[in-house]
JSON list of C-alpha atoms in Angstrom, two decimals:
[
{"chain": "A", "resi": 1, "resn": "UNK", "atom": "CA", "xyz": [-7.56, 17.99, 5.36]},
{"chain": "A", "resi": 2, "resn": "UNK", "atom": "CA", "xyz": [-7.15, 14.39, 4.35]},
{"chain": "A", "resi": 3, "resn": "UNK", "atom": "CA", "xyz": [-3.96, 13.00, 2.80]},
{"chain": "A", "resi": 4, "resn": "UNK", "atom": "CA", "xyz": [-3.94, 10.39, 0.05]},
{"chain": "A", "resi": 5, "resn": "UNK", "atom": "CA", "xyz": [-1.29, 7.93, -1.08]},
{"chain": "A", "resi": 6, "resn": "UNK", "atom": "CA", "xyz": [-1.31, 5.98, -4.35]},
{"chain": "A", "resi": 7, "resn": "UNK", "atom": "CA", "xyz": [1.33, 3.29, -4.72]},
{"chain": "A", "resi": 8, "resn": "UNK", "atom": "CA", "xyz": [1.79, 1.38, -7.97]},
{"chain": "A", "resi": 9, "resn": "UNK", "atom": "CA", "xyz": [3.51, -1.96, -7.63]},
{"chain": "A", "resi": 10, "resn": "UNK", "atom": "CA", "xyz": [4.59, -4.20, -10.50]},
{"chain": "A", "resi": 11, "resn": "UNK", "atom": "CA", "xyz": [5.23, -7.68, -9.29]},
{"chain": "A", "resi": 12, "resn": "UNK", "atom": "CA", "xyz": [7.76, -10.08, -10.83]},
{"chain": "A", "resi": 13, "resn": "UNK", "atom": "CA", "xyz": [6.31, -12.93, -12.79]},
{"chain": "A", "resi": 14, "resn": "UNK", "atom": "CA", "xyz": [4.97, -15.76, -10.55]},
{"chain": "A", "resi": 15, "resn": "UNK", "atom": "CA", "xyz": [4.79, -13.74, -7.32]},
{"chain": "A", "resi": 16, "resn": "UNK", "atom": "CA", "xyz": [1.26, -12.17, -7.73]},
{"chain": "A", "resi": 17, "resn": "UNK", "atom": "CA", "xyz": [-0.48, -14.62, -5.46]},
{"chain": "A", "resi": 18, "resn": "UNK", "atom": "CA", "xyz": [2.15, -14.07, -2.71]},
{"chain": "A", "resi": 19, "resn": "UNK", "atom": "CA", "xyz": [1.72, -10.30, -3.13]},
{"chain": "A", "resi": 20, "resn": "UNK", "atom": "CA", "xyz": [-2.04, -10.63, -2.64]},
{"chain": "A", "resi": 21, "resn": "UNK", "atom": "CA", "xyz": [-1.50, -12.57, 0.60]},
{"chain": "A", "resi": 22, "resn": "UNK", "atom": "CA", "xyz": [0.82, -9.97, 1.85]},
{"chain": "A", "resi": 23, "resn": "UNK", "atom": "CA", "xyz": [-1.42, -7.06, 0.89]},
{"chain": "A", "resi": 24, "resn": "UNK", "atom": "CA", "xyz": [-4.32, -8.61, 2.77]},
{"chain": "A", "resi": 25, "resn": "UNK", "atom": "CA", "xyz": [-2.12, -8.71, 6.02]},
{"chain": "A", "resi": 26, "resn": "UNK", "atom": "CA", "xyz": [-0.86, -5.12, 5.46]},
{"chain": "A", "resi": 27, "resn": "UNK", "atom": "CA", "xyz": [-4.53, -3.90, 4.77]},
{"chain": "A", "resi": 28, "resn": "UNK", "atom": "CA", "xyz": [-5.80, -5.62, 7.99]},
{"chain": "A", "resi": 29, "resn": "UNK", "atom": "CA", "xyz": [-3.14, -3.95, 10.16]},
{"chain": "A", "resi": 30, "resn": "UNK", "atom": "CA", "xyz": [-3.13, -0.62, 8.41]},
{"chain": "A", "resi": 31, "resn": "UNK", "atom": "CA", "xyz": [-6.94, -0.19, 8.92]},
{"chain": "A", "resi": 32, "resn": "UNK", "atom": "CA", "xyz": [-6.23, -0.42, 12.63]},
{"chain": "A", "resi": 33, "resn": "UNK", "atom": "CA", "xyz": [-3.82, 2.50, 12.67]},
{"chain": "A", "resi": 34, "resn": "UNK", "atom": "CA", "xyz": [-5.05, 5.91, 14.17]},
{"chain": "A", "resi": 35, "resn": "UNK", "atom": "CA", "xyz": [-5.72, 8.32, 11.34]},
{"chain": "A", "resi": 36, "resn": "UNK", "atom": "CA", "xyz": [-6.18, 5.69, 8.61]},
{"chain": "A", "resi": 37, "resn": "UNK", "atom": "CA", "xyz": [-9.41, 6.27, 6.71]},
{"chain": "A", "resi": 38, "resn": "UNK", "atom": "CA", "xyz": [-8.92, 3.56, 4.04]},
{"chain": "A", "resi": 39, "resn": "UNK", "atom": "CA", "xyz": [-6.56, 1.21, 2.48]},
{"chain": "A", "resi": 40, "resn": "UNK", "atom": "CA", "xyz": [-7.79, -0.22, -0.90]},
{"chain": "A", "resi": 41, "resn": "UNK", "atom": "CA", "xyz": [-5.54, -2.49, -3.00]},
{"chain": "A", "resi": 42, "resn": "UNK", "atom": "CA", "xyz": [-6.64, -2.86, -6.75]},
{"chain": "A", "resi": 43, "resn": "UNK", "atom": "CA", "xyz": [-5.28, -5.04, -9.54]},
{"chain": "A", "resi": 44, "resn": "UNK", "atom": "CA", "xyz": [-4.92, -3.59, -12.96]},
{"chain": "A", "resi": 45, "resn": "UNK", "atom": "CA", "xyz": [-7.53, -4.78, -15.60]},
{"chain": "A", "resi": 46, "resn": "UNK", "atom": "CA", "xyz": [-4.74, -4.46, -18.18]},
{"chain": "A", "resi": 47, "resn": "UNK", "atom": "CA", "xyz": [-1.84, -6.25, -16.55]},
{"chain": "A", "resi": 48, "resn": "UNK", "atom": "CA", "xyz": [-2.23, -8.91, -13.92]},
{"chain": "A", "resi": 49, "resn": "UNK", "atom": "CA", "xyz": [1.15, -8.07, -12.50]},
{"chain": "A", "resi": 50, "resn": "UNK", "atom": "CA", "xyz": [0.30, -4.42, -11.72]},
{"chain": "A", "resi": 51, "resn": "UNK", "atom": "CA", "xyz": [-1.35, -3.40, -8.45]},
{"chain": "A", "resi": 52, "resn": "UNK", "atom": "CA", "xyz": [-2.48, -0.04, -7.18]},
{"chain": "A", "resi": 53, "resn": "UNK", "atom": "CA", "xyz": [-2.95, 0.72, -3.49]},
{"chain": "A", "resi": 54, "resn": "UNK", "atom": "CA", "xyz": [-5.00, 3.82, -2.60]},
{"chain": "A", "resi": 55, "resn": "UNK", "atom": "CA", "xyz": [-4.60, 4.89, 1.03]},
{"chain": "A", "resi": 56, "resn": "UNK", "atom": "CA", "xyz": [-6.28, 7.77, 2.73]},
{"chain": "A", "resi": 57, "resn": "UNK", "atom": "CA", "xyz": [-5.34, 9.34, 6.14]},
{"chain": "A", "resi": 58, "resn": "UNK", "atom": "CA", "xyz": [-6.68, 12.09, 8.20]},
{"chain": "A", "resi": 59, "resn": "UNK", "atom": "CA", "xyz": [-3.39, 13.98, 7.79]},
{"chain": "A", "resi": 60, "resn": "UNK", "atom": "CA", "xyz": [0.09, 13.63, 6.52]},
{"chain": "A", "resi": 61, "resn": "UNK", "atom": "CA", "xyz": [1.47, 12.91, 9.97]},
{"chain": "A", "resi": 62, "resn": "UNK", "atom": "CA", "xyz": [-0.73, 9.68, 10.08]},
{"chain": "A", "resi": 63, "resn": "UNK", "atom": "CA", "xyz": [0.91, 8.48, 6.87]},
{"chain": "A", "resi": 64, "resn": "UNK", "atom": "CA", "xyz": [4.35, 9.34, 8.43]},
{"chain": "A", "resi": 65, "resn": "UNK", "atom": "CA", "xyz": [3.44, 7.21, 11.34]},
{"chain": "A", "resi": 66, "resn": "UNK", "atom": "CA", "xyz": [2.45, 4.34, 9.04]},
{"chain": "A", "resi": 67, "resn": "UNK", "atom": "CA", "xyz": [6.03, 4.01, 8.04]},
{"chain": "A", "resi": 68, "resn": "UNK", "atom": "CA", "xyz": [7.18, 3.30, 11.58]},
{"chain": "A", "resi": 69, "resn": "UNK", "atom": "CA", "xyz": [4.80, 0.44, 12.08]},
{"chain": "A", "resi": 70, "resn": "UNK", "atom": "CA", "xyz": [6.01, -3.15, 12.29]},
{"chain": "A", "resi": 71, "resn": "UNK", "atom": "CA", "xyz": [3.84, -4.40, 9.43]},
{"chain": "A", "resi": 72, "resn": "UNK", "atom": "CA", "xyz": [5.22, -1.79, 7.11]},
{"chain": "A", "resi": 73, "resn": "UNK", "atom": "CA", "xyz": [8.78, -2.44, 8.14]},
{"chain": "A", "resi": 74, "resn": "UNK", "atom": "CA", "xyz": [8.44, -6.27, 8.17]},
{"chain": "A", "resi": 75, "resn": "UNK", "atom": "CA", "xyz": [5.85, -6.97, 5.42]},
{"chain": "A", "resi": 76, "resn": "UNK", "atom": "CA", "xyz": [6.13, -4.05, 3.05]},
{"chain": "A", "resi": 77, "resn": "UNK", "atom": "CA", "xyz": [9.79, -3.51, 3.03]},
{"chain": "A", "resi": 78, "resn": "UNK", "atom": "CA", "xyz": [10.93, -6.91, 4.19]},
{"chain": "A", "resi": 79, "resn": "UNK", "atom": "CA", "xyz": [8.62, -9.05, 2.04]},
{"chain": "A", "resi": 80, "resn": "UNK", "atom": "CA", "xyz": [6.76, -7.15, -0.64]},
{"chain": "A", "resi": 81, "resn": "UNK", "atom": "CA", "xyz": [9.47, -4.83, -2.02]},
{"chain": "A", "resi": 82, "resn": "UNK", "atom": "CA", "xyz": [11.81, -7.74, -2.86]},
{"chain": "A", "resi": 83, "resn": "UNK", "atom": "CA", "xyz": [8.98, -9.17, -5.08]},
{"chain": "A", "resi": 84, "resn": "UNK", "atom": "CA", "xyz": [8.63, -6.07, -7.10]},
{"chain": "A", "resi": 85, "resn": "UNK", "atom": "CA", "xyz": [10.28, -4.99, -10.39]},
{"chain": "A", "resi": 86, "resn": "UNK", "atom": "CA", "xyz": [8.90, -1.54, -9.98]},
{"chain": "A", "resi": 87, "resn": "UNK", "atom": "CA", "xyz": [7.35, 0.64, -7.28]},
{"chain": "A", "resi": 88, "resn": "UNK", "atom": "CA", "xyz": [6.06, 4.16, -7.49]},
{"chain": "A", "resi": 89, "resn": "UNK", "atom": "CA", "xyz": [4.46, 6.05, -4.59]},
{"chain": "A", "resi": 90, "resn": "UNK", "atom": "CA", "xyz": [2.66, 9.31, -5.16]},
{"chain": "A", "resi": 91, "resn": "UNK", "atom": "CA", "xyz": [1.19, 11.24, -2.20]},
{"chain": "A", "resi": 92, "resn": "UNK", "atom": "CA", "xyz": [-0.46, 14.56, -1.39]},
{"chain": "A", "resi": 93, "resn": "UNK", "atom": "CA", "xyz": [-3.58, 16.35, -0.20]},
{"chain": "A", "resi": 94, "resn": "UNK", "atom": "CA", "xyz": [-6.77, 16.59, -2.38]},
{"chain": "A", "resi": 95, "resn": "UNK", "atom": "CA", "xyz": [-6.99, 19.62, -4.61]},
{"chain": "A", "resi": 96, "resn": "UNK", "atom": "CA", "xyz": [-10.67, 20.23, -4.00]}
]
């Protein structure tokens, strides 16, 4: 059964372009991970400072492994999180 993660990031004013660059780097590396099916960043049509990242993995353990990778430690937690005013991550298997 697949495992899906949806992250909602609100970036502080003036940092959206930097966030986009960093998300490109994270996406490139994440798609190389074993068990990663997809990593799709989206920008809100209603608020240019809000981004959604939809990630799909073959199983929950693959997502757990994702957190141990250098690009998550260095880019996500080291560079992206400090740019955010809000971050919500929701995860789980599909219902149907």
